[in-house]
XYZ file of C-alpha atoms in Angstrom:
221
model
C -24.953 21.784 8.634
C -26.061 20.058 5.454
C -23.595 17.981 3.401
C -22.219 19.823 0.392
C -23.327 18.448 -2.965
C -21.635 20.084 -5.946
C -23.937 21.108 -8.781
C -23.427 19.206 -11.996
C -22.606 21.466 -14.914
C -25.437 21.693 -17.412
C -24.155 19.950 -20.547
C -23.864 21.597 -23.911
C -25.522 19.386 -26.516
C -23.712 19.803 -29.823
C -25.699 19.847 -33.056
C -24.712 17.615 -35.962
C -23.598 20.705 -37.885
C -21.321 21.829 -35.042
C -19.713 18.391 -34.923
C -19.146 18.466 -38.677
C -17.535 21.919 -38.450
C -15.272 20.823 -35.588
C -14.050 17.727 -37.438
C -13.464 19.716 -40.623
C -11.484 22.329 -38.667
C -9.397 19.574 -37.058
C -8.248 18.410 -40.487
C -6.890 21.924 -41.148
C -4.669 21.999 -38.066
C -1.023 22.815 -38.602
C 1.391 21.454 -39.539
C -0.880 20.331 -42.401
C 1.486 17.550 -43.538
C 1.874 16.104 -40.042
C -0.054 13.447 -38.130
C -1.676 16.072 -35.880
C -4.756 16.901 -38.017
C -5.645 13.229 -38.380
C -5.087 12.549 -34.679
C -7.536 15.209 -33.554
C -10.039 14.415 -36.300
C -10.140 10.781 -35.184
C -10.074 11.562 -31.451
C -12.919 14.089 -31.512
C -14.948 11.839 -33.788
C -14.514 8.904 -31.404
C -15.588 11.007 -28.413
C -18.729 11.970 -30.323
C -19.907 8.448 -31.116
C -18.556 6.235 -28.314
C -19.478 8.055 -25.093
C -15.932 7.827 -23.708
C -14.371 10.067 -21.111
C -11.406 11.980 -22.546
C -9.107 10.194 -20.072
C -10.348 6.827 -21.348
C -9.727 7.747 -24.982
C -6.203 9.000 -24.297
C -5.287 5.892 -22.273
C -6.360 3.516 -25.052
C -3.454 1.347 -26.088
C -3.159 -0.193 -29.531
C -3.840 -3.635 -28.048
C -7.121 -2.282 -26.610
C -8.412 -1.411 -30.086
C -9.678 -4.472 -31.958
C -10.442 -3.081 -35.408
C -11.243 -6.501 -36.856
C -14.084 -7.087 -34.393
C -14.814 -3.392 -33.875
C -14.444 -3.427 -30.078
C -12.618 -1.152 -27.644
C -11.459 -2.447 -24.268
C -11.669 0.356 -21.718
C -9.472 -0.640 -18.776
C -9.429 0.600 -15.189
C -11.953 3.368 -15.658
C -13.080 6.029 -13.187
C -14.611 3.387 -10.917
C -11.896 0.784 -11.410
C -13.890 -1.323 -13.849
C -13.122 -2.635 -17.321
C -15.754 -2.576 -20.060
C -16.120 -3.325 -23.768
C -17.380 -0.682 -26.187
C -18.560 -1.811 -29.645
C -17.865 0.435 -32.637
C -20.031 1.174 -35.654
C -18.459 0.041 -38.938
C -17.964 3.652 -40.071
C -16.120 4.500 -36.837
C -13.960 1.413 -37.198
C -13.032 2.483 -40.745
C -11.966 5.968 -39.598
C -9.879 4.518 -36.770
C -8.262 1.996 -39.112
C -7.362 4.806 -41.525
C -5.818 6.798 -38.677
C -3.843 3.762 -37.468
C -2.360 3.281 -40.947
C -1.377 6.958 -41.171
C 0.087 6.873 -37.652
C 2.189 3.802 -38.392
C 3.498 5.295 -41.640
C 4.323 8.619 -40.001
C 5.882 7.158 -36.840
C 8.369 4.433 -37.605
C 9.192 3.963 -33.922
C 6.863 5.272 -31.224
C 7.860 5.521 -27.584
C 4.306 4.955 -26.340
C 1.932 1.997 -26.862
C -1.095 4.327 -26.906
C -3.432 4.420 -29.881
C -3.528 8.226 -30.145
C -0.054 9.726 -30.414
C 1.446 13.140 -31.018
C 3.920 13.829 -33.814
C 6.796 12.724 -31.589
C 5.341 9.284 -30.936
C 4.278 10.082 -27.392
C 0.878 9.836 -25.703
C -1.295 12.939 -26.035
C -1.448 15.158 -22.954
C -4.957 16.089 -21.890
C -3.904 19.737 -21.444
C -2.765 19.882 -25.080
C -6.007 18.276 -26.232
C -8.060 20.825 -24.307
C -6.077 23.752 -25.716
C -6.546 22.441 -29.245
C -10.259 21.901 -28.650
C -10.691 25.440 -27.286
C -8.820 26.918 -30.259
C -10.973 25.010 -32.740
C -14.132 25.904 -30.808
C -13.315 29.593 -31.171
C -12.584 29.170 -34.873
C -16.014 27.681 -35.587
C -17.958 29.974 -33.233
C -18.652 27.584 -30.346
C -16.774 29.923 -27.992
C -16.248 33.640 -27.966
C -12.628 34.743 -28.609
C -11.951 35.699 -24.986
C -14.411 33.335 -23.269
C -13.170 31.165 -20.400
C -16.225 28.925 -20.393
C -18.372 27.184 -22.953
C -18.725 23.715 -24.495
C -16.386 21.120 -23.005
C -14.811 17.871 -24.159
C -16.976 16.031 -21.615
C -20.080 17.314 -23.399
C -19.441 14.860 -26.244
C -20.244 12.144 -23.717
C -23.431 13.930 -22.668
C -24.489 14.240 -26.301
C -24.008 10.523 -26.858
C -26.116 9.616 -23.799
C -28.954 12.020 -24.617
C -29.130 11.011 -28.288
C -29.220 7.332 -27.329
C -32.128 7.914 -24.951
C -34.021 9.976 -27.526
C -33.640 7.215 -30.123
C -34.912 4.641 -27.635
C -37.971 6.742 -26.782
C -38.761 7.306 -30.453
C -38.461 3.554 -31.059
C -40.803 2.796 -28.122
C -38.077 0.903 -26.270
C -38.572 -0.101 -22.639
C -36.394 2.634 -21.132
C -36.530 1.207 -17.614
C -35.102 -2.064 -18.936
C -32.566 -0.504 -21.301
C -31.214 2.184 -18.980
C -28.877 -0.196 -17.086
C -27.423 -1.156 -20.482
C -26.589 2.483 -21.227
C -25.239 2.918 -17.706
C -22.869 -0.024 -18.212
C -21.868 1.236 -21.669
C -20.957 4.647 -20.212
C -19.139 3.136 -17.246
C -21.353 4.842 -14.669
C -20.996 3.732 -11.053
C -24.760 3.952 -10.455
C -27.797 3.859 -12.723
C -28.943 7.050 -10.990
C -26.124 8.867 -12.782
C -27.679 7.854 -16.094
C -31.203 8.847 -15.004
C -29.858 12.399 -14.622
C -29.847 12.765 -18.409
C -33.636 12.596 -18.487
C -33.828 16.100 -17.036
C -31.252 17.985 -19.104
C -32.798 18.064 -22.594
C -36.233 19.541 -23.457
C -37.105 16.951 -26.108
C -35.994 14.077 -23.916
C -37.967 15.430 -20.964
C -41.011 15.795 -23.188
C -40.712 12.226 -24.467
C -40.363 10.895 -20.932
C -43.389 12.899 -19.769
C -45.465 11.701 -22.694
C -44.517 8.088 -21.968
C -45.729 8.508 -18.368
C -48.971 10.118 -19.519
C -49.695 7.214 -21.837
C -48.877 4.705 -19.102
C -51.247 6.378 -16.656
C -53.953 7.157 -19.226
C -53.598 10.918 -18.863
C -54.962 13.018 -21.734
C -54.813 16.764 -22.335
C -58.100 18.518 -22.862
C -58.279 21.053 -25.659
């Protein structure tokens, strides 16, 4: 009698070391002399630092990637909106290096997308997931026969949580800044971004402490 509301999967929040291991493993993908290792190294790195959905990253066209200004144009997202995503200088440098390698390797590509496979075609999300699962097993993020575990979408969760933690530590006005993060992530409602406050122990503790200070609550020894 009550409307069904699917439970949101609890995100896996990658550590910095796990990210480093994943990117290093990507560079060892075979064939070693092909474009493939550099494609996945750049793709997984971008997902880590830009908060993109995997579908958004794979749909990026070369004209959507402004490496001079360091801005991505994310078009027709999940909610039919277009948004701009600024890039850190280090991310821009990695993407520029990949673009040079891609253009040298592929003299004539059949797709305008930024991320391409060794045949010059757009990456298929199923192939990306298989590669991610294989690398995850190699570095110990997944058990050899496991059918569940960390997901590609969890890179996006990590970005959101880390951003909120940094804002709390810097004493930012979270209520004012949260709509900014919501827009950056391409959320349809700010409530979707508020959800992150409850999924990480440190973040929950920082939020609770902020409320205690606001209301003058102290803990007695």
